Tab-separated table of C-alpha atoms and ligand atoms in Angstrom:
chain	number	residue	atom	x	y	z
A	1	MET	CA	46.843	72.873	62.306
A	2	ARG	CA	45.547	70.904	59.319
A	3	SER	CA	44.192	67.412	59.911
A	4	ASP	CA	45.435	64.538	57.770
A	5	PRO	CA	43.884	64.605	54.301
A	6	SER	CA	41.486	61.730	53.641
A	7	ALA	CA	42.417	59.164	51.012
A	8	VAL	CA	41.266	59.737	47.442
A	9	ALA	CA	40.623	57.090	44.785
A	10	ASP	CA	43.652	55.906	42.834
A	11	ASP	CA	42.379	57.318	39.554
A	12	ASP	CA	41.872	60.770	41.076
A	13	LEU	CA	45.369	60.736	42.533
A	14	LEU	CA	46.760	59.567	39.202
A	15	SER	CA	45.031	62.419	37.418
A	16	MET	CA	46.469	64.971	39.865
A	17	LEU	CA	49.972	63.514	39.770
A	18	LEU	CA	50.026	63.185	35.991
A	19	THR	CA	49.218	66.871	35.716
A	20	ARG	CA	51.864	67.826	38.253
A	21	ARG	CA	54.657	65.761	36.691
A	22	PHE	CA	53.571	66.778	33.179
A	23	GLU	CA	53.821	70.460	34.059
A	24	GLU	CA	57.164	70.051	35.812
A	25	GLU	CA	58.419	68.501	32.557
A	26	LEU	CA	57.054	71.490	30.659
A	27	LEU	CA	59.017	73.883	32.853
A	28	ARG	CA	62.152	71.827	32.179
A	29	MET	CA	61.427	71.800	28.442
A	30	ALA	CA	60.830	75.551	28.473
A	31	ALA	CA	64.190	76.044	30.196
A	32	THR	CA	66.031	73.947	27.617
A	33	GLY	CA	64.210	75.523	24.680
A	34	ASP	CA	62.390	72.308	23.746
A	35	ILE	CA	59.143	74.207	23.901
A	36	ARG	CA	58.812	77.735	22.656
A	37	GLY	CA	56.577	80.545	23.751
A	38	THR	CA	55.193	80.683	27.210
A	39	THR	CA	53.445	78.214	29.455
A	40	HIS	CA	51.564	78.595	32.730
A	41	THR	CA	51.408	75.745	35.206
A	42	CYS	CA	48.673	74.961	37.715
A	43	LEU	CA	51.026	73.366	40.271
A	44	GLY	CA	49.121	73.352	43.569
A	45	GLN	CA	45.736	73.805	41.887
A	46	GLU	CA	45.432	70.360	40.228
A	47	TYR	CA	42.793	69.141	42.684
A	48	ILE	CA	40.178	71.605	41.393
A	49	PRO	CA	39.538	70.192	37.893
A	50	VAL	CA	40.040	66.646	39.189
A	51	ALA	CA	37.343	67.196	41.835
A	52	LEU	CA	35.000	68.823	39.330
A	53	GLU	CA	35.488	66.212	36.632
A	54	ARG	CA	33.248	63.758	38.493
A	55	LEU	CA	30.512	66.400	38.646
A	56	LEU	CA	30.581	67.018	34.909
A	57	HIS	CA	28.569	65.143	32.341
A	58	PRO	CA	30.236	64.070	29.089
A	59	ASP	CA	28.216	66.627	27.091
A	60	ASP	CA	28.898	69.614	29.345
A	61	PHE	CA	31.182	72.230	27.815
A	62	VAL	CA	34.372	73.350	29.557
A	63	LEU	CA	35.987	76.721	28.873
A	64	SER	CA	39.495	77.159	30.179
A	65	HIS	CA	42.145	79.854	30.373
A	66	HIS	CA	45.894	80.441	30.111
A	67	ARG	CA	46.593	78.086	33.049
A	68	GLY	CA	44.577	75.263	31.537
A	69	HIS	CA	46.673	72.062	31.270
A	70	GLY	CA	45.055	70.644	34.401
A	71	HIS	CA	41.574	71.409	33.096
A	72	TYR	CA	42.340	69.595	29.858
A	73	LEU	CA	44.075	66.585	31.407
A	74	ALA	CA	41.381	66.098	34.074
A	75	ARG	CA	38.738	66.158	31.341
A	76	PHE	CA	40.405	63.964	28.699
A	77	GLY	CA	43.515	62.353	30.219
A	78	ASP	CA	45.103	63.040	26.832
A	79	VAL	CA	48.763	63.480	27.739
A	80	THR	CA	50.115	62.675	24.276
A	81	GLY	CA	47.698	64.982	22.431
A	82	LEU	CA	48.565	67.920	24.678
A	83	LEU	CA	52.283	67.214	24.666
A	84	ALA	CA	52.255	66.916	20.873
A	85	GLU	CA	50.444	70.257	20.783
A	86	LEU	CA	53.167	71.908	22.836
A	87	LEU	CA	55.985	70.285	20.869
A	88	GLY	CA	54.341	70.825	17.466
A	89	ARG	CA	54.282	67.104	16.714
A	90	GLN	CA	51.776	65.070	14.774
A	91	GLY	CA	48.713	64.028	16.717
A	92	ALA	CA	48.611	67.449	18.393
A	93	VAL	CA	45.145	68.089	19.752
A	94	CYS	CA	44.890	71.404	17.929
A	95	GLY	CA	47.233	70.709	15.036
A	96	GLY	CA	50.092	72.476	16.822
A	97	VAL	CA	48.684	75.980	16.293
A	98	GLY	CA	47.067	76.386	19.700
A	99	GLY	CA	50.073	75.720	21.893
A	100	SER	CA	49.694	75.881	25.635
A	101	GLN	CA	46.869	78.375	25.894
A	102	HIS	CA	44.528	77.936	22.924
A	103	ILE	CA	43.105	74.461	22.808
A	104	HIS	CA	39.947	73.348	21.113
A	105	ARG	CA	38.256	70.009	20.790
A	106	PRO	CA	34.545	69.149	20.942
A	107	GLY	CA	33.178	70.284	24.292
A	108	TYR	CA	36.348	72.155	25.245
A	109	LEU	CA	37.838	75.561	24.470
A	110	SER	CA	40.621	77.493	26.135
A	111	THR	CA	41.878	81.014	25.584
A	112	GLY	CA	44.829	83.021	26.837
A	113	VAL	CA	42.811	86.231	26.559
A	114	GLN	CA	41.461	87.005	29.995
A	115	GLY	CA	37.702	87.478	30.089
A	116	GLU	CA	37.206	86.185	26.550
A	117	SER	CA	35.619	82.917	27.576
A	118	LEU	CA	32.677	84.124	29.641
A	119	PRO	CA	30.608	85.728	26.868
A	120	ILE	CA	31.212	82.592	24.779
A	121	ALA	CA	30.208	80.406	27.721
A	122	VAL	CA	26.954	82.338	28.102
A	123	GLY	CA	26.203	81.762	24.421
A	124	ILE	CA	26.869	78.047	24.763
A	125	ALA	CA	24.735	77.872	27.910
A	126	LEU	CA	21.922	79.738	26.151
A	127	HIS	CA	22.055	77.187	23.349
A	128	PHE	CA	21.830	74.350	25.891
A	129	LYS	CA	18.815	76.014	27.466
A	130	ARG	CA	16.995	76.692	24.192
A	131	ARG	CA	17.399	73.089	23.115
A	132	ALA	CA	16.456	71.840	26.607
A	133	LEU	CA	19.638	69.728	26.613
A	134	GLU	CA	20.177	69.821	30.389
A	135	ARG	CA	23.885	70.495	30.038
A	136	CYS	CA	25.976	73.232	31.553
A	137	ALA	CA	28.815	75.412	30.337
A	138	VAL	CA	31.635	75.551	32.863
A	139	ALA	CA	34.050	78.488	32.621
A	140	TYR	CA	37.213	78.671	34.693
A	141	ILE	CA	38.560	82.145	35.474
A	142	GLY	CA	41.187	83.520	37.847
A	143	ASP	CA	40.710	86.238	40.461
A	144	GLY	CA	42.574	88.703	38.215
A	145	THR	CA	40.092	88.166	35.407
A	146	TRP	CA	37.437	90.025	37.411
A	147	GLY	CA	39.224	93.135	36.175
A	148	GLU	CA	37.784	92.532	32.698
A	149	GLY	CA	34.518	94.284	31.780
A	150	ALA	CA	33.408	91.363	29.591
A	151	VAL	CA	33.029	89.261	32.753
A	152	TYR	CA	30.329	91.616	34.073
A	153	GLU	CA	28.491	91.885	30.762
A	154	ALA	CA	28.441	88.105	30.541
A	155	LEU	CA	27.222	87.633	34.111
A	156	ASN	CA	24.502	90.200	33.573
A	157	MET	CA	23.151	88.300	30.571
A	158	ALA	CA	23.630	84.923	32.273
A	159	ALA	CA	21.438	86.068	35.161
A	160	LEU	CA	18.913	87.881	32.974
A	161	TRP	CA	18.479	84.940	30.606
A	162	SER	CA	18.907	82.373	33.375
A	163	VAL	CA	21.328	80.074	31.596
A	164	PRO	CA	23.127	76.946	32.877
A	165	LEU	CA	26.528	78.552	33.381
A	166	VAL	CA	28.940	77.514	36.127
A	167	VAL	CA	31.779	79.965	36.728
A	168	VAL	CA	34.687	78.364	38.546
A	169	VAL	CA	36.937	80.988	40.083
A	170	GLU	CA	40.429	79.814	40.951
A	171	ASN	CA	41.368	82.516	43.429
A	172	ASN	CA	45.069	81.921	44.000
A	173	GLY	CA	45.555	85.328	45.577
A	174	ILE	CA	47.630	86.812	42.769
A	175	ALA	CA	47.307	87.878	39.137
A	176	GLN	CA	50.705	87.571	37.492
A	177	THR	CA	52.488	89.996	39.875
A	178	THR	CA	49.567	91.776	41.519
A	179	PRO	CA	48.089	90.440	44.765
A	180	THR	CA	44.296	90.159	44.769
A	181	SER	CA	44.168	92.707	47.582
A	182	ALA	CA	45.746	95.259	45.227
A	183	HIS	CA	43.456	94.639	42.227
A	184	MET	CA	40.022	93.738	43.619
A	185	ALA	CA	37.712	95.964	45.651
A	186	GLY	CA	34.917	94.159	47.477
A	187	SER	CA	34.523	90.417	47.069
A	188	ILE	CA	33.506	87.789	44.560
A	189	ALA	CA	30.598	86.812	46.826
A	190	ALA	CA	29.259	90.372	46.684
A	191	ARG	CA	29.659	90.463	42.907
A	192	ALA	CA	27.611	87.261	42.607
A	193	ALA	CA	24.959	88.701	44.941
A	194	ALA	CA	24.765	91.877	42.856
A	195	PHE	CA	23.630	89.788	39.892
A	196	GLY	CA	21.435	87.515	42.015
A	197	ILE	CA	23.652	84.543	41.112
A	198	ALA	CA	24.063	81.625	43.538
A	199	TYR	CA	27.562	81.413	45.016
A	200	GLN	CA	29.702	79.038	47.068
A	201	ARG	CA	33.198	79.444	48.455
A	202	ILE	CA	35.438	76.405	48.850
A	203	GLU	CA	38.548	76.621	50.991
A	204	GLY	CA	39.551	72.979	51.381
A	205	THR	CA	41.436	70.658	49.028
A	206	ASP	CA	39.618	67.406	49.875
A	207	ILE	CA	38.184	66.365	46.546
A	208	ASP	CA	35.421	64.151	47.951
A	209	GLU	CA	34.238	66.998	50.182
A	210	ILE	CA	34.364	69.404	47.262
A	211	ARG	CA	32.195	67.074	45.217
A	212	ALA	CA	29.718	66.642	48.063
A	213	ASP	CA	29.519	70.428	48.495
A	214	LEU	CA	28.974	71.166	44.811
A	215	ARG	CA	27.048	68.219	43.349
A	216	MET	CA	23.623	69.780	43.906
A	217	ASP	CA	24.715	73.118	42.469
A	218	PHE	CA	25.880	71.554	39.215
A	219	ASN	CA	22.699	69.494	38.933
A	220	GLU	CA	20.544	72.502	39.722
A	221	SER	CA	22.327	74.616	37.119
A	222	ARG	CA	21.634	71.992	34.433
A	223	LYS	CA	18.095	71.087	35.442
A	224	SER	CA	16.713	74.510	36.328
A	225	SER	CA	18.948	76.418	33.938
A	226	LYS	CA	20.586	78.767	36.399
A	227	PRO	CA	24.004	80.369	36.652
A	228	PHE	CA	26.199	79.562	39.597
A	229	ILE	CA	29.595	80.821	40.787
A	230	VAL	CA	32.012	78.771	42.865
A	231	GLU	CA	35.133	80.421	44.247
A	232	PHE	CA	38.052	78.204	45.215
A	233	VAL	CA	40.568	79.711	47.591
A	234	THR	CA	43.698	78.095	46.234
A	235	HIS	CA	47.450	78.559	45.923
A	236	ARG	CA	49.775	78.747	42.970
A	237	VAL	CA	52.904	76.859	43.945
A	238	GLY	CA	54.835	77.547	40.738
A	239	PRO	CA	55.793	80.773	38.999
A	240	HIS	CA	53.272	82.824	37.006
A	241	SER	CA	54.597	81.389	33.740
A	242	LYS	CA	58.005	79.939	32.882
A	243	GLY	CA	60.085	81.382	35.692
A	244	ASP	CA	58.711	84.738	36.703
A	245	ASP	CA	57.663	84.958	40.308
A	246	ALA	CA	57.276	88.358	41.915
A	247	ARG	CA	56.391	86.937	45.321
A	248	THR	CA	58.704	87.123	48.311
A	249	ALA	CA	60.370	83.933	49.562
A	250	GLN	CA	57.973	84.040	52.515
A	251	GLN	CA	54.906	84.253	50.227
A	252	ILE	CA	56.158	81.358	48.121
A	253	ARG	CA	56.755	79.366	51.302
A	254	GLU	CA	53.167	80.069	52.410
A	255	ALA	CA	51.853	78.796	49.073
A	256	GLU	CA	53.985	75.670	49.420
A	257	LEU	CA	52.669	75.072	52.923
A	258	ALA	CA	49.106	75.218	51.613
A	259	ASP	CA	49.891	72.825	48.741
A	260	TRP	CA	47.736	69.681	48.857
A	261	TYR	CA	50.588	67.414	47.761
A	262	PRO	CA	53.131	67.167	50.634
A	263	ALA	CA	50.437	66.610	53.255
A	264	TYR	CA	48.740	64.019	51.086
A	265	ALA	CA	51.976	62.196	50.238
A	266	PHE	CA	52.921	62.083	53.916
A	267	ALA	CA	49.528	60.780	55.050
A	268	HIS	CA	49.220	58.190	52.263
A	269	GLN	CA	52.773	57.108	51.542
A	270	ALA	CA	52.213	53.670	50.037
A	271	GLN	CA	49.447	54.827	47.705
A	272	THR	CA	51.399	57.922	46.671
A	273	ARG	CA	54.518	55.844	45.903
A	274	GLU	CA	52.542	53.411	43.785
A	275	ILE	CA	50.588	56.051	41.857
A	276	GLU	CA	53.685	58.223	41.411
A	277	SER	CA	55.426	55.378	39.639
A	278	ILE	CA	52.428	54.774	37.369
A	279	ALA	CA	52.227	58.495	36.557
A	280	ARG	CA	55.981	58.644	35.902
A	281	LYS	CA	55.863	55.667	33.561
A	282	GLN	CA	52.860	57.005	31.640
A	283	LEU	CA	54.549	60.362	31.276
A	284	ASP	CA	57.962	58.982	30.272
A	285	ASP	CA	56.338	56.708	27.682
A	286	ALA	CA	54.296	59.601	26.330
A	287	ILE	CA	57.346	61.878	26.067
A	288	GLU	CA	59.408	59.241	24.304
A	289	GLU	CA	56.630	58.400	21.885
A	290	VAL	CA	55.680	62.005	21.067
A	291	ARG	CA	59.309	63.071	20.573
A	292	ARG	CA	59.651	60.397	17.869
A	293	ARG	CA	56.718	61.788	15.896
A	294	PRO	CA	57.369	64.066	12.931
A	295	LEU	CA	56.842	67.785	13.301
A	296	VAL	CA	53.536	69.164	12.081
A	297	SER	CA	54.082	71.259	8.995
A	298	ALA	CA	51.917	74.296	8.306
A	299	PRO	CA	50.332	73.104	5.014
A	300	ARG	CA	49.550	69.716	6.534
A	301	LEU	CA	48.038	71.445	9.500
A	302	ALA	CA	45.731	73.516	7.311
A	303	ALA	CA	44.617	70.391	5.449
A	304	GLU	CA	44.039	68.414	8.642
A	305	HIS	CA	41.788	71.127	9.993
A	306	ALA	CA	39.995	72.192	6.825
A	307	GLY	CA	36.264	72.015	7.417
A	308	ASP	CA	36.774	71.291	11.087
A	309	GLY	CA	33.959	73.530	12.213
A	310	GLU	CA	33.038	71.688	15.423
B	401	TPP	C1	43.055	90.601	28.247
B	401	TPP	C2	44.363	90.159	28.870
B	401	TPP	N1	45.118	91.051	29.543
B	401	TPP	C3	46.317	90.675	30.059
B	401	TPP	C4	46.775	89.387	29.892
B	401	TPP	C5	48.154	88.986	30.461
B	401	TPP	N2	47.959	88.060	31.571
B	401	TPP	C6	48.068	86.710	31.404
B	401	TPP	S1	47.714	85.874	32.787
B	401	TPP	C7	47.472	87.288	33.655
B	401	TPP	C8	47.080	87.241	35.100
B	401	TPP	C9	45.837	86.436	35.278
B	401	TPP	O1	45.490	86.408	36.624
B	401	TPP	P1	44.328	85.507	37.126
B	401	TPP	O2	43.087	85.714	36.326
B	401	TPP	O3	44.209	85.756	38.586
B	401	TPP	O4	44.803	84.017	36.840
B	401	TPP	P2	46.133	83.295	37.366
B	401	TPP	O5	47.219	83.646	36.409
B	401	TPP	O6	46.402	83.762	38.747
B	401	TPP	O7	45.803	81.851	37.313
B	401	TPP	C10	47.650	88.407	32.857
B	401	TPP	C11	47.505	89.811	33.320
B	401	TPP	C12	45.951	88.499	29.181
B	401	TPP	N3	46.303	87.233	28.996
B	401	TPP	N4	44.738	88.897	28.682
């Protein structure tokens, strides 16, 4: 039986709840056709980037993946910029061309192509090392992304060149429709050991404990220029993308039971009520404001981003 979750700071809870309510809105908008294309939510996994945000320095570089809204919102809190991106409205963080999966701003890059980010992250980390900047490149990947050869090439070079790379594995037990047990032989720990890369596994959702467990590893990666892999055992509460869920009702129920939110809301009712209403208001205001903005047109977009080589 799980013990009651310990209280988190209001701003951490706000960050987690904003992401959750934001993504629930996205699923609604996808259903009504307000947003086009696909979108992947991190419902149930929000605590990971929120926990890690306090361990990151402003100049560290974050590389995200297809399920990246939580990574972006934990880092920048920029609800309107991301929403405008998804709705193709002015003020979109990436001019409306990136959509849900391909976001770029200084110090942040996401890609929907599995395995694409790690070689780039190694290059960024190598640059940090060469300039003695004491920063790290942090790349999020899922368990399914260990099926990509580029991951192994990147880890090989990261270990060989000893670069400040932190790989954050969000192991939610499934890759689209394929359970981890059906796509991964061996373990992530053994893969890290094969490259001589330090590794930690985190099973809990308590963000203060996560920070305490990982603080030294992040500092060590920056200071001594070393790669490090942290594997989070986590659960995807929502569908893979807009509505596709190949799991059985029982498997979905198990994911819901492991979700950090219901237990937290039950243990900390007054705080949750208060922060929920702040998150709701911020989100409703953002939606109303962004919906009033004009659409981004393609020529304007090109002009806005001309010479934007950052
Ligand atoms: C190179 C590549 N192949 C296939 C896909 C299609 N695809 C998108 S997400 C996904 C599953 C990813 O699983 P995982 O890495 O475990 O992350 P999760 O979706 O569970 O967060 C797949 C196969 C892709 N985006 N890129």
